[in-house]
Short mmCIF file of C-alpha atoms in Angstrom, two decimals:
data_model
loop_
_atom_site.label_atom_id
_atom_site.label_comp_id
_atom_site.label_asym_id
_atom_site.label_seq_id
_atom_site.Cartn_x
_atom_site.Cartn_y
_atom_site.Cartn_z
CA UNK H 1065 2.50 -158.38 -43.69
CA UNK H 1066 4.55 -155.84 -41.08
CA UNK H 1067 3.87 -158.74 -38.48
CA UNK H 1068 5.91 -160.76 -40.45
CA UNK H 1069 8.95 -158.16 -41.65
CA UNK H 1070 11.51 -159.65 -39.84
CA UNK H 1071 11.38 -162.69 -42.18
CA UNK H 1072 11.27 -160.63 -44.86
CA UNK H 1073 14.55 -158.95 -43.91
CA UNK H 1074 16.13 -162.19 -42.97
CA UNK H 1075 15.49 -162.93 -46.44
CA UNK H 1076 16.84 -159.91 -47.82
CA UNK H 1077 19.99 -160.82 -45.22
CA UNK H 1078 20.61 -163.93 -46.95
CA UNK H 1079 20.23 -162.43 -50.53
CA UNK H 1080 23.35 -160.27 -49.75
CA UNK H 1081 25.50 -162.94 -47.85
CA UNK H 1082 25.12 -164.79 -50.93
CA UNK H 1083 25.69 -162.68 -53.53
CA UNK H 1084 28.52 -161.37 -52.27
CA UNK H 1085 29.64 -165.18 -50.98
CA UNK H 1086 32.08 -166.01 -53.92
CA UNK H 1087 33.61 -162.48 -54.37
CA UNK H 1088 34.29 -161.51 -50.41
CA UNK H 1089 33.19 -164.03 -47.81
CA UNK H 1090 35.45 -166.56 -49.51
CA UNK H 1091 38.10 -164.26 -49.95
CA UNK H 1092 38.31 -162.32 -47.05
CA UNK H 1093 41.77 -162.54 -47.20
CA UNK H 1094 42.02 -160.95 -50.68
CA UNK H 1095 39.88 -157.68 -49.71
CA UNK H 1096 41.27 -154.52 -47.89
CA UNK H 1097 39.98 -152.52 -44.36
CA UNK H 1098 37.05 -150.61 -46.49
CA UNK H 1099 35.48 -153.81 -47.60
CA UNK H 1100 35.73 -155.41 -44.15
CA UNK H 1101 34.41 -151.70 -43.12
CA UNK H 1102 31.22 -151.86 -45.16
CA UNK H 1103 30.90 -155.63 -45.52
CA UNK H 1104 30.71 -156.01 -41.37
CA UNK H 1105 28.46 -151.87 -41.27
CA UNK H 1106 25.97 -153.66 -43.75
CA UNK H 1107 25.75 -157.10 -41.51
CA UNK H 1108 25.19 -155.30 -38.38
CA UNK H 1109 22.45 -152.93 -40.37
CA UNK H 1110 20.42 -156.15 -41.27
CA UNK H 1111 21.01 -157.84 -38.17
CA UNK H 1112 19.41 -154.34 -36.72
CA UNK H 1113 16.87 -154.33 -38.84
CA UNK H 1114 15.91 -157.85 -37.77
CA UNK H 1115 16.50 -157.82 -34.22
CA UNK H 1116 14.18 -154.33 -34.76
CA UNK H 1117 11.46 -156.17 -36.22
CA UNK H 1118 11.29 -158.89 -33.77
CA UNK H 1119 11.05 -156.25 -30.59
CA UNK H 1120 7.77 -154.80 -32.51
CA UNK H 1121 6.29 -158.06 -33.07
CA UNK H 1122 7.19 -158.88 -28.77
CA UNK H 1123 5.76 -155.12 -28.33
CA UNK H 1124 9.28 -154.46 -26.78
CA UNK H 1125 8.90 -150.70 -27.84
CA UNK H 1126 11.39 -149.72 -24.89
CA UNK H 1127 14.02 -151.77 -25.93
CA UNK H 1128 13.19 -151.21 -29.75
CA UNK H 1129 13.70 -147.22 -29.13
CA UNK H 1130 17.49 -147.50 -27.47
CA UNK H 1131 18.41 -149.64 -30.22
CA UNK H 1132 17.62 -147.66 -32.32
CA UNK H 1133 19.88 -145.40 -31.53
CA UNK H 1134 22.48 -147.44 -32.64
CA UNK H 1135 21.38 -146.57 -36.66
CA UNK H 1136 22.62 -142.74 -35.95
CA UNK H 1137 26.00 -144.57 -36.06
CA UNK H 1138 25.35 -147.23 -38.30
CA UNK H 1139 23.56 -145.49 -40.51
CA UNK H 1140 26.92 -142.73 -41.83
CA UNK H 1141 29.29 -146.08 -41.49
CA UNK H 1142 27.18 -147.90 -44.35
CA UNK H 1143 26.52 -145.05 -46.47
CA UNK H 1144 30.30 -143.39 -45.93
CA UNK H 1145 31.98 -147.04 -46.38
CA UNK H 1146 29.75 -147.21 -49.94
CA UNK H 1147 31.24 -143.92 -51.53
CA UNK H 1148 34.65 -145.02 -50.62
CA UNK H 1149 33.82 -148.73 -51.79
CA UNK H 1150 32.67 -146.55 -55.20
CA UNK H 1151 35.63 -145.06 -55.69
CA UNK H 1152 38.19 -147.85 -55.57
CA UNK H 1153 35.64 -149.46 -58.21
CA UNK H 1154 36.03 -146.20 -59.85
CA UNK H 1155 40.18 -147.15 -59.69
CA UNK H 1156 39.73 -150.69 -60.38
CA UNK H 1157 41.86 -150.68 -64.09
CA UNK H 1158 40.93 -154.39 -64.21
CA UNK H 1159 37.55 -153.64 -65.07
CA UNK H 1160 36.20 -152.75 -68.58
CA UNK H 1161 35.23 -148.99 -68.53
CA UNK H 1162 31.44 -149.38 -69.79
CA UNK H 1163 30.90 -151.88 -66.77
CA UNK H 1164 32.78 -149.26 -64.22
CA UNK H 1165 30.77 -146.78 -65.64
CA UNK H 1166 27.36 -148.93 -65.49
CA UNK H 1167 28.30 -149.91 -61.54
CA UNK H 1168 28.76 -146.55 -60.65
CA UNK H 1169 25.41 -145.64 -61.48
CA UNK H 1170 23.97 -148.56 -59.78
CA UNK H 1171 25.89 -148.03 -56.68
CA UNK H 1172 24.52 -143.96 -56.50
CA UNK H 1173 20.94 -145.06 -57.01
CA UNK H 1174 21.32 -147.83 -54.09
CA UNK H 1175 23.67 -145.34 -51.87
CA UNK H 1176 21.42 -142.14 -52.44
CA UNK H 1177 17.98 -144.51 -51.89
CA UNK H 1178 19.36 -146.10 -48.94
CA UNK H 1179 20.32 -142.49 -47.52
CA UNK H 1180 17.37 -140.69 -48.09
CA UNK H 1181 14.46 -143.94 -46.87
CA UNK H 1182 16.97 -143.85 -43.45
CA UNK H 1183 16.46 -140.10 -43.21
CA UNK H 1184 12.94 -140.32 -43.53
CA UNK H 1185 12.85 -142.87 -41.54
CA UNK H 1186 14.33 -141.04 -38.56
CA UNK H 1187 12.16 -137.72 -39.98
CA UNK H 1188 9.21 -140.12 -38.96
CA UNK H 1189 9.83 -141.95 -35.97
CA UNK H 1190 7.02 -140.89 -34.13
CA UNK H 1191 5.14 -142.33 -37.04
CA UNK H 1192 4.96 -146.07 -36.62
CA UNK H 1193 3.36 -147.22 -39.94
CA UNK H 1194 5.41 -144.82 -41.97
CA UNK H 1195 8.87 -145.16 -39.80
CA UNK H 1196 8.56 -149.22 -40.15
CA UNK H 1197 7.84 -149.10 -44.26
CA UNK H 1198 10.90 -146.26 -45.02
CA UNK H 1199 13.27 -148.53 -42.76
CA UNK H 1200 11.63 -151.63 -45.12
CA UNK H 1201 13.59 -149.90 -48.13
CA UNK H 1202 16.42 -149.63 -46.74
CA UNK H 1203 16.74 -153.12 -46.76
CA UNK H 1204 15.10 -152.79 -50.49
CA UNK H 1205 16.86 -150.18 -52.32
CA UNK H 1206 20.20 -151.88 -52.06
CA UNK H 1207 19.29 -155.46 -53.50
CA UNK H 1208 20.02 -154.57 -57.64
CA UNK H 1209 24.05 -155.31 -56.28
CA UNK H 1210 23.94 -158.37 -54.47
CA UNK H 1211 21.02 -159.84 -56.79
CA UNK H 1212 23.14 -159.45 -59.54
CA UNK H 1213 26.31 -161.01 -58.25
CA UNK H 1214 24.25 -164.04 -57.12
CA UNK H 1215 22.54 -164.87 -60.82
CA UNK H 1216 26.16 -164.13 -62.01
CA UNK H 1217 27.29 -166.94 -60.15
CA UNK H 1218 25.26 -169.32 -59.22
CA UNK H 1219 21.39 -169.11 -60.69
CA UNK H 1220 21.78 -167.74 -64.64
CA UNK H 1221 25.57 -168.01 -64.90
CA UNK H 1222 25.26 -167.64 -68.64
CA UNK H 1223 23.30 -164.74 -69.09
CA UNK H 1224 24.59 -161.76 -70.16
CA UNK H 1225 26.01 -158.85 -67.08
CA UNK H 1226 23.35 -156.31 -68.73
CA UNK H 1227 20.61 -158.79 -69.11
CA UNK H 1228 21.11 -160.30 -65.74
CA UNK H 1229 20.88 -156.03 -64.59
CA UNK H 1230 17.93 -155.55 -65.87
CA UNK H 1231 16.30 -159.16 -64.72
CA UNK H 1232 17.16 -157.69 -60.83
CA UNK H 1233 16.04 -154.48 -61.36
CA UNK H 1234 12.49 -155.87 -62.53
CA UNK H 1235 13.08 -158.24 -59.96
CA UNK H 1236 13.04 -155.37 -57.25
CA UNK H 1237 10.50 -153.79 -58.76
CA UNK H 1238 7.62 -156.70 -59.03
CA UNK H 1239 8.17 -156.08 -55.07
CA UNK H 1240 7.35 -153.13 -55.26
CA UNK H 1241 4.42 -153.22 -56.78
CA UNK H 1242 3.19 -156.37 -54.64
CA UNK H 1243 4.20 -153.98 -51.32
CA UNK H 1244 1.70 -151.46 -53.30
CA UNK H 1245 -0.99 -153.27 -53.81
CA UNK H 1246 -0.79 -154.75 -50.59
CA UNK H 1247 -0.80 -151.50 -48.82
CA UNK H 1248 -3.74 -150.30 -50.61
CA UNK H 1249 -5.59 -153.71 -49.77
CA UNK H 1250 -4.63 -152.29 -46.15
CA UNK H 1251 -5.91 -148.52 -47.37
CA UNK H 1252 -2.68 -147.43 -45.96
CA UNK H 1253 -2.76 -144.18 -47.97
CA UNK H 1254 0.52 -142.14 -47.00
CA UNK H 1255 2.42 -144.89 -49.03
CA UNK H 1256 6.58 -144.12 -49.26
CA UNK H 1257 6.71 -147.25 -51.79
CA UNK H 1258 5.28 -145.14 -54.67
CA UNK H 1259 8.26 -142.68 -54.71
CA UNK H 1260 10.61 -145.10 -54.47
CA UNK H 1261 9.45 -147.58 -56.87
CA UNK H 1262 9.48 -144.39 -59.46
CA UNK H 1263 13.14 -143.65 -58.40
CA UNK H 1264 13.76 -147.72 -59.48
CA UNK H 1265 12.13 -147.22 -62.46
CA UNK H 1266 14.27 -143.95 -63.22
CA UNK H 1267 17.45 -145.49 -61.97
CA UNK H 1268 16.90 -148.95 -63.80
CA UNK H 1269 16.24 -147.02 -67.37
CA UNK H 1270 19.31 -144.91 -66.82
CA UNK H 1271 21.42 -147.87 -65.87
CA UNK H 1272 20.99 -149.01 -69.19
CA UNK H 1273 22.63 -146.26 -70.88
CA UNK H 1274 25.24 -145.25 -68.43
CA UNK H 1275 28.14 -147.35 -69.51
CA UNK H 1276 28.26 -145.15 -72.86
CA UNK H 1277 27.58 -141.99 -71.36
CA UNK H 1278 29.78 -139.58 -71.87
CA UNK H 1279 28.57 -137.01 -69.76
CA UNK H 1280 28.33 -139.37 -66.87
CA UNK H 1281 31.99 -140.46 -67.25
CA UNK H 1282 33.18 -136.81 -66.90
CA UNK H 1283 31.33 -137.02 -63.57
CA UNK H 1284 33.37 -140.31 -62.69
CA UNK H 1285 36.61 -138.28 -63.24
CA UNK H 1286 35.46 -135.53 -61.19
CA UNK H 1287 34.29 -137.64 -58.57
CA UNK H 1288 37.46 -139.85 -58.62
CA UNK H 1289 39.67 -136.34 -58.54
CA UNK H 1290 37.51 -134.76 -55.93
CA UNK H 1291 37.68 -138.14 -53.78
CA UNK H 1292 41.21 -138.52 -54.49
CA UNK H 1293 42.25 -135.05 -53.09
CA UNK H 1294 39.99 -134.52 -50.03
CA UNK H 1295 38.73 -138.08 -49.12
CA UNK H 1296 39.38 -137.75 -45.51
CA UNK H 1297 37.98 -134.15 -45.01
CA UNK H 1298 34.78 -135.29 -47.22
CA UNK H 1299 34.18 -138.63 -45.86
CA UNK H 1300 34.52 -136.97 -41.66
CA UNK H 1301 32.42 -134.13 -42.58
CA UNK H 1302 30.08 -136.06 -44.47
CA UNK H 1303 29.12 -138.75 -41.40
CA UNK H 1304 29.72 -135.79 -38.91
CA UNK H 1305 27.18 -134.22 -40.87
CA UNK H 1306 24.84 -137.00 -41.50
CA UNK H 1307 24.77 -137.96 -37.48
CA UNK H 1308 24.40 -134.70 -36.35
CA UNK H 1309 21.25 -134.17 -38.73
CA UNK H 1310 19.76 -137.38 -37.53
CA UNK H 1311 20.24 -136.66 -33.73
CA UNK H 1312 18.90 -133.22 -34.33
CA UNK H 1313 16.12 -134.57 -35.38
CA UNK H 1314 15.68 -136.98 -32.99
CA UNK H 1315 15.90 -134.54 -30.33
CA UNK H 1316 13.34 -132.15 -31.75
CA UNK H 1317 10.84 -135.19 -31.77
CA UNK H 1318 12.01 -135.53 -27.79
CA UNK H 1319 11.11 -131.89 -27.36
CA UNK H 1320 7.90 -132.25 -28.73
CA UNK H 1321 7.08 -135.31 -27.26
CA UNK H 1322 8.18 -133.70 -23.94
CA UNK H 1323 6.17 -130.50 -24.79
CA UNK H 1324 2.62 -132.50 -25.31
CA UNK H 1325 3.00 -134.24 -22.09
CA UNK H 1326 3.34 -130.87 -19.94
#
């Protein structure tokens, strides 16, 4: 199955490029700098994530580690580029509030999943099998959005936004389980999949209910006022932050790598 990843994150690739097809690719013209920001950050992470891939499968490890190094940079620019996507979707007074409300909770479970499987991922380098299946959800976590916009407009144009919602999320999570399964046929037993697929599960209920939340449009205000007044400050210190916590790990693994050689 991990021989054959790339494809699966070529897949994933085109998922994205056409879901978001009718609303940016054929209007780039309409959209501002963030979009371009995080439209061309997200391109370059799957074309890393591909490219990555391939130099495992041609046991280019060499060239797979420097690379790599690339995601410490990546990496913040996707994930920093997302909030700020978030809260001009948070401003957007064309949209209907329950829908602004529902999006904002899908983008924080696909922002916060892709953060935390990339940190992990980094946490684990050394760890082939483990490293390789945490950078697989990257690629994962973040399909609910793009799956979504593509039934919308092309495969199930007539089904309702909420139906269509929850159709993805069970979507993403029938891969899941067929990742599980497969990596117990494999007896791979530190799984990552399991913790994540719960997190789906917990994200795709709450989804559900978010539009009418109450509480959880109080914390779009806040997070729309706290944006609003320190958005620079928050975003640099965030990806300052971010990279220097992923090269600090990445040097410890150096260290000890360096250590049981000596």
């Amino acid at each position: 199955m991990y021989k054959r990843m790339y494809i699966y994150f070529f897949v994933s690739f085109l998922v994205v490029v056409s879901g978001f097809m009718p609303s940016y690719f054929l209007e780039l013209g309409e959209n501002d700098v963030a979009h371009h920001i995080h439209s061309l950050s997200a391109i370059l992470w799957y074309l890393l994530l591909i490219s990555q891939a391939v130099l495992i499968k041609q046991k280019k490890n060499n060239l797979h580690r420097i690379i790599g190094k690339a995601s410490f940079v990546l990496a913040p620019v996707v994930i920093g580029s997302a909030f700020h996507i978030m809260y001009v979707s948070q401003t957007d007074l064309k949209m209907d509030a329950f829908w602004t409300l529902t999006f904002f909770m899908v983008d924080h479970g696909m922002i916060l999943a892709f953060a935390f499987s990339y940190f992990l991922a980094v946490r684990f380098t050394k760890q082939i099998q483990l490293h390789a299946r945490f950078m697989a959800i990257t690629a994962l976590v973040v399909l609910p959005a793009p799956l979504s916009r593509l039934m919308g407009a092309s495969l199930i144009p007539d089904l309702s936004g909420m139906a269509r919602l929850n159709i993805v999320y069970i979507l993403v999570e029938v891969i899941f389980v067929i990742i599980l399964f497969r990596d117990r046929e494999l007896r791979f037993t530190k799984n990552p999949f399991s913790f994540f697929f719960i997190s789906i599960l917990v994200i795709h209920g709450i989804v559900n209910f978010a539009g009418n939340s109450i509480i959880w449009a109080e914390y779009s205000n806040l997070y729309i006022s706290a944006y609003s007044s320190a958005s620079h400050i928050v975003n640099i210190g965030w990806l300052a932050g971010f990279l220097s916590l992923a090269f600090a790990i990445y040097l410890s693994k150096l260290r000890g790598a360096s250590e049981s050689v000596s």
